[in-house]
Amino acid sequence: QVQLVESGGGSVQAAGSLTLSCEVDGGNVEIACMGWFRQAPGKEREGVATSDRWGTTTYADSVKGRFTISRDNAKNTLYLKMTSLKPEDTATYFCARRDSWSCGSGKRSDFHYWGQGTQVTVSS
């Protein structure tokens, strides 16, 4: 059974930074597509960033140039470094794992395992 546990969320002022972590137990981060999603109150869960087996990354237009997805294979951990945060980045952030080397379309339905989420609140 694959389990994902996010951490690193919190409250920060606009223009600040946070780094989220996602520890994966029971599944190898190195060989899988991994992703970060977020869900704001009253909104659909949306993709933020993905990273495939070969290190190819994708980002939502709203976070390009500000967020960076990375992984530490030795620690079996996925990260999301967030800089220049904006109030509209406020959401619960989820990490996800897909049972495939590639990320496919990167849609929510493509991922098989999910963490419980960590809250990020950005104040103006």
Short mmCIF file of C-alpha atoms in Angstrom, two decimals:
data_model
loop_
_atom_site.label_atom_id
_atom_site.label_comp_id
_atom_site.label_asym_id
_atom_site.label_seq_id
_atom_site.Cartn_x
_atom_site.Cartn_y
_atom_site.Cartn_z
CA GLN A 1 0.00 0.00 0.00
CA VAL A 2 1.40 3.35 -1.05
CA GLN A 3 1.07 6.19 1.44
CA LEU A 4 1.88 9.84 0.87
CA VAL A 5 2.30 12.33 3.69
CA GLU A 6 2.60 16.05 3.01
CA SER A 7 4.16 18.60 5.32
CA GLY A 8 5.49 22.13 5.25
CA GLY A 9 2.29 24.09 4.85
CA GLY A 10 1.54 27.17 6.90
CA SER A 11 0.67 30.84 6.84
CA VAL A 12 2.86 33.34 5.04
CA GLN A 13 2.60 36.88 3.78
CA ALA A 14 2.42 37.70 0.10
CA ALA A 15 5.82 37.56 -1.63
CA GLY A 16 6.98 35.00 0.91
CA SER A 17 8.17 31.44 0.34
CA LEU A 18 7.34 27.95 1.52
CA THR A 19 8.63 24.50 0.66
CA LEU A 20 6.25 21.57 0.82
CA SER A 21 7.44 18.00 1.29
CA CYS A 22 5.75 14.71 0.46
CA GLU A 23 7.18 11.55 1.95
CA VAL A 24 6.24 8.40 0.08
CA ASP A 25 6.01 5.06 1.85
CA GLY A 26 5.52 1.84 -0.08
CA GLY A 27 6.22 3.29 -3.51
CA ASN A 28 9.40 4.32 -5.26
CA VAL A 29 9.46 8.03 -6.06
CA GLU A 30 12.30 7.58 -8.53
CA ILE A 31 10.41 5.48 -11.07
CA ALA A 32 6.98 7.11 -10.93
CA CYS A 33 5.26 10.20 -12.13
CA MET A 34 4.69 12.48 -9.14
CA GLY A 35 2.56 15.59 -8.93
CA TRP A 36 1.29 18.43 -6.81
CA PHE A 37 -2.31 19.58 -6.90
CA ARG A 38 -4.21 22.21 -4.93
CA GLN A 39 -7.78 22.92 -4.01
CA ALA A 40 -9.13 26.24 -2.82
CA PRO A 41 -12.46 26.46 -0.98
CA GLY A 42 -15.36 26.14 -3.38
CA LYS A 43 -13.10 25.29 -6.31
CA GLU A 44 -12.07 22.18 -8.18
CA ARG A 45 -8.77 20.51 -7.43
CA GLU A 46 -6.27 21.71 -10.00
CA GLY A 47 -2.87 20.57 -11.13
CA VAL A 48 0.12 22.62 -10.02
CA ALA A 49 3.19 20.69 -11.17
CA THR A 50 4.28 17.24 -12.29
CA SER A 51 7.58 15.41 -12.59
CA ASP A 52 8.03 12.19 -14.52
CA ARG A 53 10.52 9.33 -14.32
CA TRP A 54 12.99 11.16 -16.53
CA GLY A 55 12.80 14.45 -14.67
CA THR A 56 10.58 16.22 -17.16
CA THR A 57 8.50 18.80 -15.32
CA THR A 58 5.32 20.67 -16.13
CA TYR A 59 3.73 23.62 -14.37
CA ALA A 60 0.39 25.35 -14.36
CA ASP A 61 0.63 28.73 -16.05
CA SER A 62 -0.34 30.42 -12.79
CA VAL A 63 2.77 29.15 -10.99
CA LYS A 64 5.41 29.09 -13.74
CA GLY A 65 8.56 30.87 -12.70
CA ARG A 66 7.52 30.85 -9.04
CA PHE A 67 7.17 27.18 -8.07
CA THR A 68 9.68 24.36 -8.52
CA ILE A 69 8.96 20.63 -8.21
CA SER A 70 11.82 18.33 -7.30
CA ARG A 71 12.48 14.97 -5.71
CA ASP A 72 15.08 13.38 -3.49
CA ASN A 73 15.21 9.74 -4.55
CA ALA A 74 17.38 8.72 -1.61
CA LYS A 75 14.76 10.05 0.80
CA ASN A 76 11.83 8.96 -1.37
CA THR A 77 10.47 12.47 -1.01
CA LEU A 78 8.87 14.95 -3.38
CA TYR A 79 9.14 18.71 -2.86
CA LEU A 80 7.42 21.85 -4.04
CA LYS A 81 9.34 25.05 -3.53
CA MET A 82 7.01 28.02 -3.69
CA THR A 83 8.31 31.58 -3.98
CA SER A 84 6.69 34.97 -4.61
CA LEU A 85 3.51 33.61 -3.09
CA LYS A 86 0.24 35.38 -3.80
CA PRO A 87 -3.07 35.34 -1.91
CA GLU A 88 -4.57 33.37 -4.80
CA ASP A 89 -2.13 30.55 -4.00
CA THR A 90 -4.10 29.92 -0.81
CA ALA A 91 -5.33 26.33 -0.93
CA THR A 92 -4.88 22.84 0.41
CA TYR A 93 -1.98 21.26 -1.43
CA PHE A 94 -1.92 17.56 -2.24
CA CYS A 95 0.83 15.36 -3.57
CA ALA A 96 -0.03 12.44 -5.81
CA ARG A 97 1.62 9.42 -7.39
CA ARG A 98 0.80 7.77 -10.68
CA ASP A 99 1.64 4.11 -11.32
CA SER A 100 3.53 4.97 -14.47
CA TRP A 101 6.86 6.40 -15.54
CA SER A 102 5.11 9.08 -17.55
CA CYS A 103 2.58 11.63 -16.36
CA GLY A 104 0.15 11.23 -19.23
CA SER A 105 -2.05 14.27 -19.46
CA GLY A 106 -1.31 15.19 -15.87
CA LYS A 107 -4.98 15.29 -14.99
CA ARG A 108 -6.24 14.47 -11.53
CA SER A 109 -7.83 11.26 -12.81
CA ASP A 110 -4.43 10.02 -14.02
CA PHE A 111 -3.06 9.70 -10.49
CA HIS A 112 -3.60 6.66 -8.29
CA TYR A 113 -2.42 7.64 -4.82
CA TRP A 114 -3.01 10.84 -2.83
CA GLY A 115 -1.87 12.41 0.38
CA GLN A 116 -4.19 14.03 2.89
CA GLY A 117 -3.09 17.55 2.02
CA THR A 118 -1.39 20.44 3.73
CA GLN A 119 -2.86 23.92 4.06
CA VAL A 120 -1.13 26.96 2.61
CA THR A 121 -2.51 30.38 3.47
CA VAL A 122 -1.10 33.54 1.90
CA SER A 123 -2.15 36.87 3.33
CA SER A 124 -1.92 40.21 1.55
#
